[in-house]
JSON list of C-alpha atoms in Angstrom, two decimals:
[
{"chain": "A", "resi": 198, "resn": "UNK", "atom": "CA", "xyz": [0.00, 0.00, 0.00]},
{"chain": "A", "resi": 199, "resn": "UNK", "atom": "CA", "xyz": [1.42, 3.26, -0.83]},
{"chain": "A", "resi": 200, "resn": "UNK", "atom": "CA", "xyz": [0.80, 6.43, 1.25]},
{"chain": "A", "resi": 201, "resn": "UNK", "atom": "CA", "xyz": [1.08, 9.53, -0.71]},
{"chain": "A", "resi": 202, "resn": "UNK", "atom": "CA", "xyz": [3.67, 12.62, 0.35]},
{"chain": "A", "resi": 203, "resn": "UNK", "atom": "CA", "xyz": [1.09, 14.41, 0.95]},
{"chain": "A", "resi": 204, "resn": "UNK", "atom": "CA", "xyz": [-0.59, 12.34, 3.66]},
{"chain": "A", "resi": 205, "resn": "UNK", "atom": "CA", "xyz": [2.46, 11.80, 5.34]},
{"chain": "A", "resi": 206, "resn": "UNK", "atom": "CA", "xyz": [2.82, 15.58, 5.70]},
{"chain": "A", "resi": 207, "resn": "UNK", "atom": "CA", "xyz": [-0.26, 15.95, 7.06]},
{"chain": "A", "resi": 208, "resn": "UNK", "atom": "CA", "xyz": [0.25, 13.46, 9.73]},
{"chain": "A", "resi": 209, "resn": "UNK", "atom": "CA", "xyz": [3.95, 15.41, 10.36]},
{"chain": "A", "resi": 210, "resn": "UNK", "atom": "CA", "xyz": [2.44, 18.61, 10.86]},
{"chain": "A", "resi": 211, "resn": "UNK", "atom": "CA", "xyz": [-0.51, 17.52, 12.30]},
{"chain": "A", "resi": 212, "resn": "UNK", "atom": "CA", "xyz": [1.52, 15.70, 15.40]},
{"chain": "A", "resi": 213, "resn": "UNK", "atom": "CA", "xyz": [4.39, 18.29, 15.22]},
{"chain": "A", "resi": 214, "resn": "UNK", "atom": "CA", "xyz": [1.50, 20.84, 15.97]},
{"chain": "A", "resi": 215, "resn": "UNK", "atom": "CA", "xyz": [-0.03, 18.80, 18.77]},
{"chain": "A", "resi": 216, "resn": "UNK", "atom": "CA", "xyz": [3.48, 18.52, 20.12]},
{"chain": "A", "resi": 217, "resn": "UNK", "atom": "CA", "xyz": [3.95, 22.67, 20.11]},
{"chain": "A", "resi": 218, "resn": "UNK", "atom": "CA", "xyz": [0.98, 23.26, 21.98]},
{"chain": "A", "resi": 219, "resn": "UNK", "atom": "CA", "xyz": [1.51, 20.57, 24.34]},
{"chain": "A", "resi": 220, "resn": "UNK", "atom": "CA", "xyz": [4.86, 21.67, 25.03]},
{"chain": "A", "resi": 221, "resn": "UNK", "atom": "CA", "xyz": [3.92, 25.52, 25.21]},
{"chain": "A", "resi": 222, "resn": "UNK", "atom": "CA", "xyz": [1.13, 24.64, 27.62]},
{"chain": "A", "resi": 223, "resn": "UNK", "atom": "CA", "xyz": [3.23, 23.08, 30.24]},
{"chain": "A", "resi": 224, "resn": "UNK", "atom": "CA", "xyz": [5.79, 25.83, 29.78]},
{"chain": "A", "resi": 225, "resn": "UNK", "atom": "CA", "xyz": [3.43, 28.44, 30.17]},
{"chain": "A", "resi": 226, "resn": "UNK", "atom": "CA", "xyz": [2.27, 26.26, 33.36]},
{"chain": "A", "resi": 227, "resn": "UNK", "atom": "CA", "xyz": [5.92, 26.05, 34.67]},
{"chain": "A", "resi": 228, "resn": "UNK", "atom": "CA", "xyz": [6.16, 29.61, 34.08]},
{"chain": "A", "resi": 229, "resn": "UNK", "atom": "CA", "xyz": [2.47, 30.46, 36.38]},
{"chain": "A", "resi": 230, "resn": "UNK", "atom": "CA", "xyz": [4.13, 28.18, 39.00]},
{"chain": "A", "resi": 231, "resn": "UNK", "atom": "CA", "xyz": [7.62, 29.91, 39.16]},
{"chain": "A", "resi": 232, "resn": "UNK", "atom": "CA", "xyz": [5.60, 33.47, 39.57]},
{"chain": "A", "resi": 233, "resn": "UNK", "atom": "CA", "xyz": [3.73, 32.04, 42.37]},
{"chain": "A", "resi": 234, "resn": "UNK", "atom": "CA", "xyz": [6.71, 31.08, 43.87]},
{"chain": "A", "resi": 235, "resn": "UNK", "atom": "CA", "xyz": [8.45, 33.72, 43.88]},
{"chain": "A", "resi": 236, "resn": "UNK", "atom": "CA", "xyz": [4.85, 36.04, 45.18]},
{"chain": "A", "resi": 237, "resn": "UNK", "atom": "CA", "xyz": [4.51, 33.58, 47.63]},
{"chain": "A", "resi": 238, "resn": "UNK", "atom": "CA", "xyz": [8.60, 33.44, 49.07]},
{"chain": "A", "resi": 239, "resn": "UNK", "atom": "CA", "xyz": [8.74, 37.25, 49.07]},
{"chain": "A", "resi": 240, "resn": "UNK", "atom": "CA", "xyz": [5.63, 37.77, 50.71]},
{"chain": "A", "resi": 241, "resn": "UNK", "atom": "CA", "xyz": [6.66, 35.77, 53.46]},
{"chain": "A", "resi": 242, "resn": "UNK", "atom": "CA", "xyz": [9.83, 37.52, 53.37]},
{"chain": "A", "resi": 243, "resn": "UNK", "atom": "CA", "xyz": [9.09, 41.14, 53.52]},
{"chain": "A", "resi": 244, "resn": "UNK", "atom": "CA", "xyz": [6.12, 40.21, 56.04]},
{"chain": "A", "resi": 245, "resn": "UNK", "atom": "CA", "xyz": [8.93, 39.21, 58.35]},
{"chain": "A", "resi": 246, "resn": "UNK", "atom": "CA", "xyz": [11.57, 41.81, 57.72]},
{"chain": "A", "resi": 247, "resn": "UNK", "atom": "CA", "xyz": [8.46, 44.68, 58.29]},
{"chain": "A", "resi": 248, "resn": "UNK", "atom": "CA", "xyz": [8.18, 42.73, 61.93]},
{"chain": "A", "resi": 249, "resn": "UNK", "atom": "CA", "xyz": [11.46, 43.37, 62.72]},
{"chain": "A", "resi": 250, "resn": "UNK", "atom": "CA", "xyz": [12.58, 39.02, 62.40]},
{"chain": "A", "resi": 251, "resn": "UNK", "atom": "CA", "xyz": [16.40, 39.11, 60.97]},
{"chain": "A", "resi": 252, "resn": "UNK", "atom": "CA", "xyz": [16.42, 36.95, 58.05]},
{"chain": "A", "resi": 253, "resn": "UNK", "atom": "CA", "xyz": [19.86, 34.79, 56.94]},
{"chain": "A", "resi": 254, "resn": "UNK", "atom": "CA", "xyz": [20.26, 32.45, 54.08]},
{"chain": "A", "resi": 255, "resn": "UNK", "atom": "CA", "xyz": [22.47, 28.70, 54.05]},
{"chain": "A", "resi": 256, "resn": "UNK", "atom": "CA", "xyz": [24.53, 27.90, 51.13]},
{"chain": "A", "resi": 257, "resn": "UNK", "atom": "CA", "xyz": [25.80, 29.82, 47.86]},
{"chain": "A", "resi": 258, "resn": "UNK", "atom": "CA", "xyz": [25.55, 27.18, 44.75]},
{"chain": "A", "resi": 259, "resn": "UNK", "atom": "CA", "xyz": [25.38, 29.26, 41.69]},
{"chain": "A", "resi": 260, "resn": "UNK", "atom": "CA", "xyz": [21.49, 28.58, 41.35]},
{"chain": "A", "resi": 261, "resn": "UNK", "atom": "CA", "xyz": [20.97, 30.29, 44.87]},
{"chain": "A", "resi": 262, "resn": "UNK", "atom": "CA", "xyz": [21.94, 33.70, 42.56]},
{"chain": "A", "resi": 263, "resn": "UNK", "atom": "CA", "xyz": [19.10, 33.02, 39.84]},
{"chain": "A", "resi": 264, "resn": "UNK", "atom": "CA", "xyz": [16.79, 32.32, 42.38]},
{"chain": "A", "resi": 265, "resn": "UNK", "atom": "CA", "xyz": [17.76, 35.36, 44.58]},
{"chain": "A", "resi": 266, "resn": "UNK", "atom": "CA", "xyz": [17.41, 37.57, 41.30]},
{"chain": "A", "resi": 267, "resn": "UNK", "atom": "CA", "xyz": [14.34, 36.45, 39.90]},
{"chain": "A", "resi": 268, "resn": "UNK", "atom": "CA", "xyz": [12.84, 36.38, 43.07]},
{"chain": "A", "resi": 269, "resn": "UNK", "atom": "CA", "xyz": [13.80, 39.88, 44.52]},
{"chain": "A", "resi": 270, "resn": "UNK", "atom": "CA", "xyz": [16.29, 38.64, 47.27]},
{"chain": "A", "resi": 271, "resn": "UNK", "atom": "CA", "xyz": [18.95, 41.02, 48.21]},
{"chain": "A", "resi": 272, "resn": "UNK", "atom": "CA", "xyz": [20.45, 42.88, 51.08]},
{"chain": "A", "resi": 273, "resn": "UNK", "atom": "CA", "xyz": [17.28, 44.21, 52.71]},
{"chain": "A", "resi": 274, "resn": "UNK", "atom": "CA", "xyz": [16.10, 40.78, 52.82]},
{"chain": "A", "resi": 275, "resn": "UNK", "atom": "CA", "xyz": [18.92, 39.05, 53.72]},
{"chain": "A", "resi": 276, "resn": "UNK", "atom": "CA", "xyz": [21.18, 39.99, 55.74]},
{"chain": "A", "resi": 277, "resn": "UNK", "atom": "CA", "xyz": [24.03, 37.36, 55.47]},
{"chain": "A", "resi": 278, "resn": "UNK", "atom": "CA", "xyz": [24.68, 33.81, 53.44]},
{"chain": "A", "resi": 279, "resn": "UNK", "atom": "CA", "xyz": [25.99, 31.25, 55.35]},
{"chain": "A", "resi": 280, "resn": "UNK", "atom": "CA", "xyz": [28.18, 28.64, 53.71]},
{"chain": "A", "resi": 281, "resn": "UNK", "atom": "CA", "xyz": [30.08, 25.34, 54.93]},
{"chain": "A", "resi": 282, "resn": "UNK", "atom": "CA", "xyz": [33.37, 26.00, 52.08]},
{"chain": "A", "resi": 283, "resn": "UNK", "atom": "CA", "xyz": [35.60, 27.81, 53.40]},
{"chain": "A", "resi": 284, "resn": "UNK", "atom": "CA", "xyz": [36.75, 28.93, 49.94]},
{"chain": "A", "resi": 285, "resn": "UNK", "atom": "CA", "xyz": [33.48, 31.03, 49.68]},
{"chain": "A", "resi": 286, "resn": "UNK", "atom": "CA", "xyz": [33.71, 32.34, 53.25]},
{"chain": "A", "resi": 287, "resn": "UNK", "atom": "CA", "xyz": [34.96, 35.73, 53.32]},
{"chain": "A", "resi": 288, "resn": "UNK", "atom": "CA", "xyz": [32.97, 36.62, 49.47]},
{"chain": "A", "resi": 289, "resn": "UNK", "atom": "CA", "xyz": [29.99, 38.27, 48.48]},
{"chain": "A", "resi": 290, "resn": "UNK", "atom": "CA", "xyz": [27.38, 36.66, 46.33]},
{"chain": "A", "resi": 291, "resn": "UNK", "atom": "CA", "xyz": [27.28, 37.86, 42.79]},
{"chain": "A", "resi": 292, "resn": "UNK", "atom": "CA", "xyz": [26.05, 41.15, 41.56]},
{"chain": "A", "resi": 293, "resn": "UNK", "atom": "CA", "xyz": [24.11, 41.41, 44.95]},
{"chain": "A", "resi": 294, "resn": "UNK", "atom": "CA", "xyz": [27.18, 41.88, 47.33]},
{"chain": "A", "resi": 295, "resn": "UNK", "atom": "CA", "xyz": [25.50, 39.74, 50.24]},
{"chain": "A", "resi": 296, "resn": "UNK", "atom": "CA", "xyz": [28.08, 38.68, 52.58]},
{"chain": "A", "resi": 297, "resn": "UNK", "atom": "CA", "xyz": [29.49, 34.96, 53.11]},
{"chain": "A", "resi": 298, "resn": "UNK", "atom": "CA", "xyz": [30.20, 33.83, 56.30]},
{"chain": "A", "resi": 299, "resn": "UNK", "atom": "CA", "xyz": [30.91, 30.49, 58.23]},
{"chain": "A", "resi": 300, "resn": "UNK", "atom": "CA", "xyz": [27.78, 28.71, 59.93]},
{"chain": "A", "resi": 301, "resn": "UNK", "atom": "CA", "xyz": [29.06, 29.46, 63.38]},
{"chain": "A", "resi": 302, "resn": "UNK", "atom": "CA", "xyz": [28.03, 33.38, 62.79]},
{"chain": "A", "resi": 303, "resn": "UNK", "atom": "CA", "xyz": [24.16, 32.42, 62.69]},
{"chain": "A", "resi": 304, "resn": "UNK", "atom": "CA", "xyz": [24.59, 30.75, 66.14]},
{"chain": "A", "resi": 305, "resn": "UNK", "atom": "CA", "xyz": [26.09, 33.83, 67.14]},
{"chain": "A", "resi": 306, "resn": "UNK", "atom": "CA", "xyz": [23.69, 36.21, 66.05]},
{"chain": "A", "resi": 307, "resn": "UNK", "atom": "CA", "xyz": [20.49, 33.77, 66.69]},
{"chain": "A", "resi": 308, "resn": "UNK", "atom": "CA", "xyz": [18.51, 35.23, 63.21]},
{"chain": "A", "resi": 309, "resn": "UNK", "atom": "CA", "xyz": [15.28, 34.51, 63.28]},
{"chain": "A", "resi": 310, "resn": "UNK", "atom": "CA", "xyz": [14.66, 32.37, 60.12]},
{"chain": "A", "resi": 311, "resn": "UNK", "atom": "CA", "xyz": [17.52, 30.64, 57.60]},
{"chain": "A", "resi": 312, "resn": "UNK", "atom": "CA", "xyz": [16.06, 30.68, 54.18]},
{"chain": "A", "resi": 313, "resn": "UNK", "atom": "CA", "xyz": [17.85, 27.11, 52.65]},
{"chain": "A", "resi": 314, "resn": "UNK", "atom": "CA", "xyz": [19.07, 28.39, 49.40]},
{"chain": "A", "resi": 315, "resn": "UNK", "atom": "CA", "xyz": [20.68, 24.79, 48.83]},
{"chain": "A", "resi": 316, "resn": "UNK", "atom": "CA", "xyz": [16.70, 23.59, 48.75]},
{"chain": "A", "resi": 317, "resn": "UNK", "atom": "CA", "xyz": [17.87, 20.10, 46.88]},
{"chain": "A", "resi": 318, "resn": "UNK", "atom": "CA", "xyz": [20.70, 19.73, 50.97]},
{"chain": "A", "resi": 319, "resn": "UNK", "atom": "CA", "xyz": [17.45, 20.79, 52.95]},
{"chain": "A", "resi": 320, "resn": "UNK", "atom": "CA", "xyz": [17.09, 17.89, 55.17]},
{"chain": "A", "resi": 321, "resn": "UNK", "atom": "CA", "xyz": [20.94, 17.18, 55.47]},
{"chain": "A", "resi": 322, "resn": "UNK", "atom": "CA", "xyz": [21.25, 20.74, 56.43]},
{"chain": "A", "resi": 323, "resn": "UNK", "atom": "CA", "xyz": [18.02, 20.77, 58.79]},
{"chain": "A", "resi": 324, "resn": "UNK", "atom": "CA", "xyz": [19.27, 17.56, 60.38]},
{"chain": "A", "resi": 325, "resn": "UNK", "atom": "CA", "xyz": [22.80, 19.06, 60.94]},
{"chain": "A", "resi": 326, "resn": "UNK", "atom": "CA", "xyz": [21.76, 22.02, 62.58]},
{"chain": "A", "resi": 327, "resn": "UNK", "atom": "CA", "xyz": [19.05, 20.76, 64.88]},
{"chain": "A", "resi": 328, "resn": "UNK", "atom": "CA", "xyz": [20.18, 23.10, 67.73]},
{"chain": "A", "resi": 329, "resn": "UNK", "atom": "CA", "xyz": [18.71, 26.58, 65.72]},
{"chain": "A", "resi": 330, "resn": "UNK", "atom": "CA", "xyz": [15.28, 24.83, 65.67]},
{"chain": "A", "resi": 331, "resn": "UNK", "atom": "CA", "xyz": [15.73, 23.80, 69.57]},
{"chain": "A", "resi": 332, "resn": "UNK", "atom": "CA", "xyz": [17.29, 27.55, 70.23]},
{"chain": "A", "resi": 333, "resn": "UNK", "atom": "CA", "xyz": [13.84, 29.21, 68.23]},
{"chain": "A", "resi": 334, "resn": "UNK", "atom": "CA", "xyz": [14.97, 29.67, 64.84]},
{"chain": "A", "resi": 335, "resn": "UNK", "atom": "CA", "xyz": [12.92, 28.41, 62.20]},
{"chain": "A", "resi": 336, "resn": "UNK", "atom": "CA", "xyz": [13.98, 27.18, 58.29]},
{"chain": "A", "resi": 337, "resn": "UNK", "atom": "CA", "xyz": [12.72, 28.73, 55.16]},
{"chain": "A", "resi": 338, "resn": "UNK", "atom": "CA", "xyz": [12.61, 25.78, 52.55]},
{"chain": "A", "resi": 339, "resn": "UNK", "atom": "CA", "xyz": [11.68, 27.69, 49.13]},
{"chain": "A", "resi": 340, "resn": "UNK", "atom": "CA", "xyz": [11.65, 24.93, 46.74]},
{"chain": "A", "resi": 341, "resn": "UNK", "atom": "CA", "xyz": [9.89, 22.98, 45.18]},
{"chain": "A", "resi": 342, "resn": "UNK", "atom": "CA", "xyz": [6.87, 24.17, 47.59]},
{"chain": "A", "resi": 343, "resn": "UNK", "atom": "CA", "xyz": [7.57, 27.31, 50.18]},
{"chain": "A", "resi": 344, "resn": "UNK", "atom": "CA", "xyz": [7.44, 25.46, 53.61]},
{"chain": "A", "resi": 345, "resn": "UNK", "atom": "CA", "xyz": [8.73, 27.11, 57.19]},
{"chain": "A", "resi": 346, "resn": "UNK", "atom": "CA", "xyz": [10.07, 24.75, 59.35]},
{"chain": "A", "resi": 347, "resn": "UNK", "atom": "CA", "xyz": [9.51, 25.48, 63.27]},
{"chain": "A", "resi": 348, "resn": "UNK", "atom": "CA", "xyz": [11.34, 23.44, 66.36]},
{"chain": "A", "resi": 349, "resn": "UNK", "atom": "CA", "xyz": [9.02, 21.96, 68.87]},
{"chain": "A", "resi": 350, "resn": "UNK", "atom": "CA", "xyz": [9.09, 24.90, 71.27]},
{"chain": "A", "resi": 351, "resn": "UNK", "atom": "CA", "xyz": [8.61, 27.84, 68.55]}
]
């Protein structure tokens, strides 16, 4: 049986076209969700700066800068990044000149809430710092859904 060219195109752009619009939906989807996101995170976050709650953030992998551009993040949120490498210690993060600093300054200075800008570590980093939920601080977890984690006694 022979199919003519001209069938075969059909089919081809036909498929290609349900393909397109299936692909543009979900990107247009991803896209609604990422807005949201990013509404939702600096709600919280300049709800908690305008009631006086010092706000620091843990880790600086490069996508902690995309994320803290799109979504509005910079000094007057944040007031320092706190990082295990002691080859970022001692830096700024890029283009926003937030501080770097070792983990023991945030048990020091007792902020308020660590936003976890290494979202993918969370529960390592949670689990390894146990004593700022015990001591009142709470964790900001901002991806893949905004969640604040409180100790028992906060």
């Amino acid at each position: 049986a022979f199919i003519s060219t001209e069938i075969i195109l059909r089919w081809y752009f036909y498929y290609r076209n349900l393909w397109h619009q299936s692909c543009t939906s979900w990107l247009v989807q991803q896209a609604n969700s990422i807005q949201s996101t990013r509404d939702e995170i600096y709600a919280l976050l300049t709800g908690l700066k305008s009631g006086e709650k010092r706000i620091c953030a843990y880790g600086a992998p490069a996508k902690a800068t995309t994320l803290m551009y799109h979504f509005g993040l910079d000094k007057n949120l944040i007031d320092y990044i706190v990082d295990d490498n002691p080859l970022k210690q001692g830096l700024y993060s890029p283009g926003l000149h937030i501080p770097i600093v070792d983990a023991a300054r945030f048990y020091e200075d007792k902020p308020d809430y660590l936003l976890i800008l290494a979202w993918n570590f969370s529960s390592a980093i949670m689990k390894n710092h146990q004593h700022f939920l015990t001591g009142g601080g709470r964790f900001i977890v901002p991806l893949p859904e905004l969640k604040v984690v409180k100790g028992g006694n906060n």
